[in-house]
Backbone as CSV, one residue per row, in Angstrom:
resi,resn,N_x,N_y,N_z,CA_x,CA_y,CA_z,C_x,C_y,C_z
1,VAL,-70.514,-20.730,14.053,-71.132,-19.860,15.055,-70.395,-18.525,15.030
2,LYS,-71.123,-17.445,14.746,-70.479,-16.123,14.697,-70.437,-15.519,16.092
3,VAL,-69.318,-14.911,16.436,-69.227,-14.242,17.740,-68.526,-12.898,17.574
4,LYS,-68.739,-12.040,18.554,-68.002,-10.768,18.606,-67.140,-10.835,19.859
5,ILE,-65.851,-10.647,19.689,-64.929,-10.774,20.822,-64.494,-9.385,21.265
6,PRO,-64.705,-9.063,22.547,-64.333,-7.718,23.009,-62.825,-7.503,22.895
7,PHE,-62.460,-6.338,22.377,-61.040,-5.990,22.236,-60.929,-4.492,22.471
8,GLY,-60.452,-4.119,23.682,-60.422,-2.693,24.028,-61.849,-2.164,23.981
9,ASP,-62.055,-1.072,23.249,-63.418,-0.546,23.160,-64.100,-1.004,21.870
10,LYS,-63.483,-1.980,21.183,-64.052,-2.484,19.935,-64.411,-3.956,20.083
11,TYR,-64.868,-4.505,18.980,-65.121,-5.945,18.935,-64.456,-6.532,17.699
12,LEU,-63.953,-7.750,17.854,-63.379,-8.449,16.708,-64.428,-9.443,16.200
13,ASP,-64.607,-9.479,14.886,-65.507,-10.480,14.299,-64.804,-11.820,14.265
14,ALA,-65.510,-12.847,14.701,-64.895,-14.172,14.719,-65.947,-15.233,14.418
15,ILE,-65.478,-16.387,13.973,-66.379,-17.501,13.661,-65.805,-18.788,14.245
16,PHE,-66.634,-19.493,14.983,-66.265,-20.825,15.474,-66.685,-21.870,14.437
17,SER,-65.756,-22.746,14.071,-66.133,-23.947,13.314,-66.099,-25.083,14.327
18,VAL,-67.283,-25.617,14.625,-67.408,-26.519,15.770,-67.590,-27.966,15.307
19,PRO,-66.759,-28.880,15.821,-66.907,-30.293,15.464,-68.203,-30.874,16.034
20,GLU,-68.618,-32.019,15.498,-69.844,-32.652,16.006,-69.654,-33.136,17.433
21,LYS,-68.511,-33.785,17.674,-68.241,-34.257,19.037,-67.573,-33.144,19.816
22,LYS,-67.696,-33.226,21.143,-67.117,-32.182,21.980,-65.592,-32.164,21.797
23,PRO,-65.042,-31.038,21.386,-63.599,-31.008,21.124,-62.787,-30.820,22.413
24,THR,-61.573,-31.368,22.426,-60.686,-31.085,23.560,-59.620,-30.071,23.164
25,TYR,-59.390,-29.947,21.855,-58.355,-29.009,21.398,-58.919,-28.062,20.362
26,GLY,-58.314,-26.896,20.304,-58.773,-25.910,19.336,-57.601,-25.262,18.627
27,VAL,-57.922,-24.591,17.534,-56.936,-23.810,16.793,-57.511,-22.406,16.647
28,VAL,-56.704,-21.395,16.974,-57.102,-20.009,16.741,-56.361,-19.562,15.486
29,LEU,-57.116,-19.054,14.518,-56.560,-18.847,13.180,-56.845,-17.430,12.707
30,THR,-55.841,-16.792,12.095,-56.098,-15.457,11.547,-55.383,-15.278,10.213
31,HIS,-55.723,-14.171,9.554,-55.326,-13.954,8.153,-54.059,-13.121,8.035
32,GLY,-53.645,-12.909,6.799,-52.458,-12.099,6.526,-52.781,-10.607,6.492
33,ALA,-51.879,-9.840,5.888,-52.038,-8.384,5.890,-53.253,-7.954,5.076
34,GLY,-53.498,-8.649,3.973,-54.697,-8.352,3.186,-55.780,-9.338,3.607
35,GLY,-57.011,-9.058,3.230,-58.059,-10.056,3.461,-58.564,-10.074,4.892
36,ASP,-59.349,-11.106,5.189,-59.944,-11.233,6.506,-60.121,-12.715,6.807
37,MET,-60.936,-13.018,7.824,-61.060,-14.416,8.235,-61.764,-15.282,7.181
38,ASN,-62.378,-14.622,6.175,-63.038,-15.404,5.131,-62.142,-15.668,3.928
39,PHE,-60.851,-15.405,4.099,-59.878,-15.769,3.075,-60.041,-17.280,2.811
40,PRO,-60.171,-17.686,1.543,-60.531,-19.078,1.237,-59.655,-20.134,1.924
41,HIS,-58.358,-19.874,2.036,-57.494,-20.876,2.671,-57.892,-21.110,4.126
42,LEU,-58.249,-20.019,4.812,-58.610,-20.153,6.227,-59.942,-20.873,6.384
43,VAL,-60.872,-20.542,5.507,-62.184,-21.186,5.566,-62.014,-22.688,5.340
44,SER,-61.182,-23.025,4.362,-60.943,-24.428,4.026,-60.298,-25.174,5.198
45,LEU,-59.276,-24.551,5.809,-58.585,-25.204,6.929,-59.527,-25.357,8.127
46,ALA,-60.307,-24.312,8.409,-61.221,-24.367,9.563,-62.236,-25.497,9.387
47,ALA,-62.772,-25.618,8.179,-63.778,-26.660,7.915,-63.138,-28.046,8.046
48,TYR,-61.916,-28.164,7.551,-61.217,-29.452,7.608,-60.959,-29.849,9.060
49,LEU,-60.465,-28.903,9.850,-60.160,-29.209,11.254,-61.431,-29.594,12.005
50,ALA,-62.493,-28.820,11.791,-63.740,-29.108,12.510,-64.264,-30.496,12.130
51,SER,-64.117,-30.854,10.837,-64.617,-32.166,10.415,-63.745,-33.291,10.976
52,HIS,-62.552,-32.947,11.467,-61.671,-33.943,12.090,-61.603,-33.770,13.605
53,GLY,-62.609,-33.100,14.174,-62.717,-33.064,15.631,-61.975,-31.957,16.351
54,VAL,-61.417,-31.012,15.587,-60.682,-29.912,16.233,-61.503,-28.628,16.089
55,LEU,-61.761,-27.969,17.210,-62.474,-26.691,17.166,-61.586,-25.649,16.479
56,CYS,-62.173,-24.824,15.629,-61.366,-23.759,15.031,-62.073,-22.426,15.222
57,LEU,-61.350,-21.461,15.754,-61.882,-20.111,15.939,-61.055,-19.188,15.058
58,ARG,-61.685,-18.661,14.011,-60.908,-17.738,13.176,-61.459,-16.334,13.330
59,PHE,-60.581,-15.349,13.230,-61.032,-13.978,13.488,-60.389,-12.998,12.517
60,THR,-61.033,-11.846,12.416,-60.542,-10.768,11.547,-59.976,-9.659,12.414
61,CYS,-58.769,-9.226,12.061,-58.224,-8.008,12.674,-57.501,-7.265,11.567
62,LYS,-58.020,-6.094,11.205,-57.549,-5.427,9.990,-56.259,-4.623,10.165
63,GLY,-55.818,-4.418,11.398,-54.654,-3.551,11.584,-53.423,-4.061,10.839
64,LEU,-52.612,-3.142,10.320,-51.405,-3.567,9.605,-50.182,-3.479,10.501
65,ASN,-50.427,-3.196,11.770,-49.308,-3.083,12.693,-49.223,-4.400,13.480
66,VAL,-48.046,-5.038,13.480,-47.936,-6.363,14.110,-48.239,-6.298,15.609
67,ALA,-47.807,-5.225,16.263,-48.047,-5.129,17.712,-49.551,-5.080,18.004
68,TYR,-50.282,-4.348,17.165,-51.736,-4.240,17.326,-52.395,-5.601,17.084
69,ARG,-51.929,-6.280,16.042,-52.523,-7.580,15.730,-52.184,-8.615,16.798
70,THR,-51.019,-8.455,17.409,-50.637,-9.371,18.485,-51.568,-9.185,19.677
71,LYS,-51.867,-7.931,19.988,-52.799,-7.657,21.100,-54.170,-8.263,20.821
72,ALA,-54.614,-8.117,19.578,-55.924,-8.662,19.203,-55.900,-10.185,19.355
73,PHE,-54.814,-10.799,18.910,-54.697,-12.259,18.989,-54.755,-12.702,20.453
74,LYS,-54.060,-11.957,21.313,-54.069,-12.298,22.743,-55.478,-12.214,23.321
75,ALA,-56.222,-11.188,22.888,-57.595,-11.018,23.378,-58.452,-12.220,22.982
76,VAL,-58.232,-12.715,21.765,-59.014,-13.861,21.283,-58.648,-15.123,22.070
77,VAL,-57.365,-15.299,22.338,-56.927,-16.482,23.101,-57.518,-16.441,24.513
78,GLU,-57.489,-15.273,25.137,-58.071,-15.120,26.485,-59.566,-15.435,26.471
79,TYR,-60.224,-14.926,25.442,-61.672,-15.142,25.297,-61.972,-16.644,25.236
80,LEU,-61.176,-17.348,24.454,-61.407,-18.787,24.285,-61.081,-19.534,25.576
81,LYS,-60.034,-19.074,26.238,-59.606,-19.733,27.475,-60.688,-19.631,28.551
82,LEU,-61.386,-18.497,28.567,-62.401,-18.267,29.599,-63.802,-18.663,29.144
83,SER,-63.896,-19.193,27.925,-65.217,-19.510,27.367,-65.872,-20.664,28.122
84,ASP,-67.131,-20.467,28.489,-67.864,-21.548,29.148,-68.418,-22.543,28.144
85,ASP,-68.586,-22.087,26.902,-69.187,-22.971,25.891,-68.220,-24.061,25.447
86,TYR,-66.940,-23.708,25.408,-65.957,-24.668,24.910,-64.857,-24.789,25.943
87,LYS,-64.885,-25.871,26.684,-63.831,-26.057,27.702,-62.717,-26.860,27.036
88,LEU,-61.672,-26.183,26.634,-60.613,-26.859,25.885,-59.424,-27.163,26.789
89,SER,-58.735,-28.264,26.470,-57.505,-28.585,27.214,-56.344,-27.745,26.714
90,GLY,-56.450,-27.310,25.470,-55.344,-26.514,24.945,-55.663,-26.005,23.553
91,VAL,-54.900,-25.000,23.119,-55.085,-24.474,21.769,-53.745,-24.350,21.065
92,PHE,-53.831,-24.369,19.767,-52.686,-24.069,18.909,-53.000,-22.748,18.216
93,LEU,-52.004,-21.875,18.123,-52.213,-20.599,17.450,-51.731,-20.739,16.011
94,ALA,-52.518,-20.236,15.087,-52.160,-20.382,13.679,-52.469,-19.101,12.932
95,GLY,-51.655,-18.799,11.949,-51.922,-17.606,11.158,-51.302,-17.748,9.792
96,ARG,-51.812,-16.938,8.895,-51.255,-16.916,7.557,-50.461,-15.627,7.406
97,SER,-49.250,-15.734,6.887,-48.415,-14.578,6.602,-48.288,-13.676,7.840
98,MET,-48.760,-12.425,7.739,-48.614,-11.526,8.889,-49.337,-12.073,10.131
99,GLY,-50.408,-12.810,9.915,-51.116,-13.425,11.043,-50.238,-14.409,11.791
100,SER,-49.312,-15.076,11.067,-48.425,-16.026,11.757,-47.345,-15.284,12.538
101,ARG,-46.978,-14.097,12.064,-46.037,-13.283,12.858,-46.693,-12.867,14.169
102,ALA,-47.968,-12.464,14.080,-48.689,-12.060,15.304,-48.800,-13.248,16.258
103,ALA,-49.095,-14.432,15.702,-49.230,-15.633,16.541,-47.904,-15.950,17.235
104,ALA,-46.801,-15.830,16.502,-45.481,-16.103,17.083,-45.183,-15.107,18.197
105,SER,-45.575,-13.874,17.972,-45.323,-12.827,18.949,-46.123,-13.075,20.238
106,VAL,-47.367,-13.533,20.087,-48.191,-13.853,21.264,-47.518,-14.950,22.084
107,ILE,-47.058,-15.986,21.387,-46.460,-17.122,22.102,-45.174,-16.697,22.810
108,ARG,-44.391,-15.856,22.154,-43.162,-15.384,22.812,-43.523,-14.584,24.062
109,GLN,-44.526,-13.717,23.949,-44.910,-12.914,25.118,-45.429,-13.797,26.249
110,LEU,-46.223,-14.791,25.886,-46.761,-15.676,26.929,-45.636,-16.443,27.610
111,SER,-44.639,-16.850,26.821,-43.571,-17.643,27.434,-42.717,-16.752,28.330
112,GLN,-42.716,-15.442,28.051,-41.952,-14.540,28.922,-42.718,-14.197,30.197
113,ASP,-44.067,-14.219,30.117,-44.841,-13.995,31.352,-45.219,-15.357,31.900
114,GLU,-44.238,-16.188,32.211,-44.604,-17.567,32.529,-45.503,-17.691,33.743
115,ASP,-45.388,-16.719,34.645,-46.245,-16.820,35.832,-47.703,-16.831,35.393
116,ASP,-47.939,-16.096,34.310,-49.292,-16.002,33.766,-49.769,-17.301,33.163
117,ASP,-48.859,-17.916,32.416,-49.354,-18.974,31.532,-48.649,-20.276,31.798
118,ASP,-48.577,-20.638,33.053,-47.920,-21.893,33.354,-48.840,-23.080,33.121
119,ASP,-50.090,-22.767,32.781,-51.036,-23.863,32.619,-50.904,-24.526,31.253
120,GLY,-50.013,-24.003,30.414,-49.784,-24.663,29.127,-50.997,-24.680,28.222
121,PHE,-51.840,-23.645,28.316,-53.036,-23.626,27.456,-52.639,-23.545,25.977
122,VAL,-51.639,-22.708,25.694,-51.174,-22.596,24.307,-50.113,-23.658,24.062
123,GLN,-50.405,-24.541,23.114,-49.571,-25.734,22.949,-48.641,-25.713,21.754
124,GLY,-48.883,-24.813,20.825,-48.024,-24.834,19.652,-48.430,-23.762,18.662
125,LEU,-47.665,-23.681,17.586,-47.790,-22.600,16.611,-47.772,-23.173,15.201
126,VAL,-48.715,-22.713,14.379,-48.736,-23.116,12.969,-48.553,-21.856,12.126
127,CYS,-47.476,-21.823,11.345,-47.172,-20.664,10.497,-47.408,-21.022,9.037
128,LEU,-48.438,-20.446,8.457,-48.700,-20.659,7.028,-48.100,-19.474,6.268
129,SER,-47.187,-19.736,5.356,-46.515,-18.661,4.596,-45.918,-17.617,5.533
130,TYR,-45.113,-18.066,6.492,-44.484,-17.116,7.432,-43.647,-16.115,6.628
131,PRO,-43.881,-14.798,6.833,-43.139,-13.805,6.035,-41.788,-13.513,6.686
132,LEU,-40.824,-14.340,6.395,-39.530,-14.255,7.095,-38.785,-12.969,6.774
133,HIS,-39.017,-12.424,5.593,-38.375,-11.154,5.223,-39.264,-10.451,4.202
134,PRO,-39.120,-9.115,4.076,-39.868,-8.429,3.018,-39.354,-8.909,1.648
135,PRO,-40.175,-8.825,0.593,-39.718,-9.271,-0.725,-38.403,-8.586,-1.094
136,LYS,-37.457,-9.354,-1.570,-36.124,-8.878,-2.032,-35.272,-8.262,-0.923
137,LEU,-35.733,-8.346,0.336,-34.911,-7.795,1.429,-34.523,-8.926,2.374
138,GLN,-33.753,-9.857,1.842,-33.418,-11.054,2.620,-32.601,-10.733,3.870
139,SER,-31.983,-9.529,3.888,-31.146,-9.213,5.061,-32.002,-8.838,6.267
140,LYS,-33.260,-8.476,6.039,-34.123,-8.041,7.152,-34.953,-9.226,7.649
141,LEU,-34.328,-10.066,8.421,-35.034,-11.271,8.868,-35.960,-10.967,10.037
142,ARG,-37.163,-11.546,9.981,-38.106,-11.381,11.103,-38.103,-12.687,11.892
143,ASP,-37.012,-12.925,12.575,-36.866,-14.234,13.233,-36.789,-14.131,14.746
144,GLU,-36.845,-12.878,15.285,-36.570,-12.733,16.726,-37.570,-13.516,17.584
145,ASP,-38.858,-13.481,17.213,-39.834,-14.223,18.018,-39.601,-15.731,17.912
146,LEU,-39.298,-16.170,16.697,-39.157,-17.622,16.466,-38.042,-18.208,17.323
147,LEU,-36.966,-17.433,17.491,-35.806,-17.969,18.212,-36.069,-18.053,19.713
148,LEU,-37.112,-17.372,20.187,-37.377,-17.353,21.630,-38.533,-18.267,22.039
149,ILE,-39.100,-18.955,21.068,-40.270,-19.804,21.358,-39.794,-21.199,21.737
150,SER,-40.493,-21.827,22.695,-40.079,-23.200,23.028,-41.135,-24.252,22.709
151,CYS,-42.382,-23.825,22.393,-43.410,-24.838,22.084,-43.261,-25.295,20.623
152,PRO,-43.867,-26.425,20.260,-43.712,-26.954,18.900,-44.228,-25.991,17.823
153,VAL,-43.511,-25.948,16.706,-43.867,-25.043,15.613,-43.899,-25.813,14.293
154,LEU,-44.948,-25.571,13.522,-45.034,-26.114,12.159,-45.012,-24.946,11.177
155,PHE,-44.123,-25.035,10.193,-44.130,-24.062,9.095,-44.663,-24.760,7.854
156,VAL,-45.612,-24.132,7.185,-46.021,-24.608,5.860,-45.734,-23.453,4.918
157,SER,-44.747,-23.652,4.040,-44.308,-22.554,3.178,-44.133,-23.041,1.753
158,GLY,-44.286,-22.111,0.828,-44.043,-22.446,-0.574,-42.555,-22.374,-0.866
159,SER,-42.065,-23.303,-1.666,-40.619,-23.297,-1.948,-40.248,-22.107,-2.836
160,ALA,-41.242,-21.453,-3.440,-40.965,-20.265,-4.268,-41.561,-19.005,-3.632
161,ASP,-41.691,-19.007,-2.315,-42.273,-17.852,-1.602,-41.277,-16.698,-1.608
162,GLU,-41.711,-15.569,-2.209,-40.813,-14.414,-2.336,-40.574,-13.707,-1.004
163,MET,-41.293,-14.130,0.064,-41.075,-13.520,1.374,-40.503,-14.525,2.375
164,CYS,-40.054,-15.658,1.857,-39.515,-16.671,2.769,-38.595,-17.599,1.977
165,GLU,-37.385,-17.122,1.763,-36.453,-17.922,0.966,-36.134,-19.231,1.700
166,LYS,-36.151,-20.307,0.938,-36.060,-21.647,1.516,-34.827,-21.810,2.429
167,GLN,-33.665,-21.426,1.905,-32.440,-21.637,2.707,-32.451,-20.785,3.966
168,LEU,-33.014,-19.592,3.851,-33.048,-18.702,5.021,-33.935,-19.286,6.112
169,LEU,-35.110,-19.807,5.714,-35.997,-20.386,6.735,-35.322,-21.610,7.355
170,GLU,-34.688,-22.416,6.511,-34.025,-23.608,7.064,-32.926,-23.205,8.041
171,GLY,-32.245,-22.099,7.737,-31.192,-21.605,8.623,-31.753,-21.160,9.966
172,VAL,-32.858,-20.405,9.907,-33.489,-19.921,11.149,-33.986,-21.108,11.971
173,VAL,-34.636,-22.052,11.275,-35.214,-23.202,11.971,-34.120,-24.020,12.651
174,SER,-32.954,-24.099,12.022,-31.868,-24.892,12.634,-31.389,-24.249,13.936
175,LYS,-31.651,-22.939,14.098,-31.227,-22.260,15.332,-32.320,-22.261,16.404
176,MET,-33.543,-22.640,16.024,-34.641,-22.585,16.983,-34.507,-23.688,18.026
177,LYS,-34.878,-23.331,19.278,-34.780,-24.377,20.312,-36.072,-25.189,20.407
178,ALA,-37.125,-24.697,19.766,-38.416,-25.393,19.830,-38.405,-26.635,18.936
179,PRO,-39.247,-27.639,19.257,-39.448,-28.738,18.316,-40.105,-28.146,17.064
180,LYS,-39.555,-28.427,15.886,-40.114,-27.759,14.716,-40.115,-28.651,13.493
181,LYS,-40.973,-28.279,12.560,-41.082,-29.038,11.316,-41.416,-28.048,10.206
182,ILE,-40.819,-28.252,9.032,-41.208,-27.430,7.877,-41.826,-28.359,6.842
183,HIS,-42.953,-27.966,6.312,-43.507,-28.686,5.157,-43.476,-27.726,3.969
184,TRP,-42.682,-28.083,2.959,-42.580,-27.219,1.777,-43.644,-27.603,0.763
185,ILE,-44.379,-26.619,0.301,-45.304,-26.843,-0.819,-44.501,-26.522,-2.080
186,ASP,-44.257,-27.551,-2.869,-43.349,-27.408,-4.003,-43.832,-26.345,-4.991
187,LYS,-42.933,-25.424,-5.297,-43.162,-24.379,-6.309,-44.286,-23.397,-5.953
188,ALA,-44.748,-23.408,-4.699,-45.816,-22.456,-4.327,-45.223,-21.091,-4.007
189,ASN,-45.973,-20.035,-4.336,-45.537,-18.679,-3.984,-46.110,-18.299,-2.610
190,HIS,-45.989,-17.021,-2.254,-46.434,-16.596,-0.914,-47.940,-16.820,-0.730
191,GLY,-48.691,-16.715,-1.802,-50.136,-16.943,-1.718,-50.509,-18.410,-1.889
192,MET,-49.504,-19.286,-1.884,-49.699,-20.745,-2.015,-50.288,-21.132,-3.376
193,ALA,-50.038,-20.299,-4.386,-50.481,-20.679,-5.731,-49.356,-21.467,-6.392
194,VAL,-49.737,-22.541,-7.057,-48.757,-23.380,-7.760,-49.258,-23.560,-9.185
195,LYS,-48.394,-23.253,-10.155,-48.797,-23.458,-11.555,-49.150,-24.919,-11.780
196,GLY,-50.288,-25.137,-12.421,-50.653,-26.510,-12.767,-51.395,-27.257,-11.659
197,ARG,-51.629,-26.595,-10.509,-52.404,-27.251,-9.442,-53.570,-26.355,-9.076
198,THR,-54.705,-26.955,-8.749,-55.843,-26.132,-8.339,-55.642,-25.703,-6.887
199,THR,-56.328,-24.625,-6.525,-56.265,-24.150,-5.136,-56.713,-25.259,-4.190
200,ASN,-57.778,-25.970,-4.572,-58.291,-27.025,-3.696,-57.268,-28.119,-3.471
201,ASP,-56.556,-28.445,-4.529,-55.551,-29.493,-4.445,-54.442,-29.081,-3.460
202,VAL,-53.998,-27.833,-3.590,-52.954,-27.327,-2.678,-53.494,-27.278,-1.247
203,MET,-54.738,-26.826,-1.109,-55.320,-26.733,0.233,-55.459,-28.098,0.897
204,GLU,-55.807,-29.089,0.100,-55.911,-30.442,0.676,-54.579,-30.875,1.272
205,GLU,-53.503,-30.572,0.548,-52.166,-30.929,1.045,-51.866,-30.179,2.347
206,ILE,-52.149,-28.870,2.352,-51.862,-28.056,3.540,-52.708,-28.526,4.733
207,ASN,-54.014,-28.703,4.499,-54.915,-29.075,5.592,-54.511,-30.401,6.220
208,ALA,-54.178,-31.362,5.364,-53.806,-32.689,5.877,-52.513,-32.605,6.681
209,GLN,-51.565,-31.794,6.209,-50.299,-31.619,6.928,-50.528,-30.997,8.300
210,VAL,-51.337,-29.948,8.327,-51.590,-29.243,9.589,-52.257,-30.193,10.579
211,PHE,-53.257,-30.919,10.089,-53.993,-31.804,10.999,-53.099,-32.927,11.528
212,SER,-52.290,-33.520,10.660,-51.481,-34.653,11.146,-50.435,-34.155,12.147
213,TRP,-49.930,-32.935,11.922,-48.961,-32.373,12.876,-49.645,-32.078,14.220
214,LEU,-50.861,-31.520,14.168,-51.598,-31.258,15.411,-51.803,-32.553,16.179
215,ARG,-52.188,-33.584,15.439,-52.478,-34.862,16.092,-51.225,-35.429,16.761
216,GLU,-50.100,-35.345,16.060,-48.837,-35.840,16.651,-48.519,-35.082,17.936
217,ASN,-48.726,-33.755,17.901,-48.329,-32.952,19.060,-49.284,-33.071,20.226
218,VAL,-50.539,-33.346,19.930,-51.475,-33.585,21.022,-51.153,-34.930,21.667
219,GLN,-50.828,-35.925,20.836,-50.479,-37.250,21.387,-49.233,-37.166,22.249
220,LEU,-48.272,-36.377,21.817,-47.030,-36.244,22.581,-47.319,-35.770,23.995
221,GLN,-48.307,-34.867,24.090,-48.590,-34.309,25.403,-49.315,-35.294,26.306
222,HIS,-49.933,-36.292,25.690,-50.726,-37.218,26.503,-49.930,-38.432,26.927
223,LYS,-48.705,-38.523,26.440,-47.928,-39.722,26.769,-47.499,-39.660,28.220
């Protein structure tokens, strides 16, 4: 289902992937610095989640400024929260590369305005290829949002990602106070390409990991 989400004086293009049964949980998903919501990995993940009963709302925001993309992400979350068509108990924010930085930033802001968001609508964060540092600039870590988040976080990263050195991410994750998990895609680069594996094969691994983590975290909340 295609929708236009109001954002300031503009609209963001977005697509709902809707499960057959009425969903209780959703995932809001966005792309990296290049591309848009039709980036094949996002389309694949959205279809997989919807076929497993999770609503997925993916959107395009072309800005290359993280603060701008964070605002757009917040607008989409608000839109979904107030939507009459889909009454969800909670959502997980997910993004690829720069989109995951924006998602992390939204969650940090929401946790700081707790009076606003004490209802726990946002339940967790999925970071696909989180860009922990610029290529070859390992000293410039983008970890400030991650260290301030308290909801569950899943990282899916390639072990050969030139923007997320394995030891550095493990170091940051060890300092995080949130419940967290890293799933390494062996030998994958920042674009999740692995020599000798098809894109579909890699995507199947990523999609299954994301879904099983979502399921674990939704169950945790219902105990």
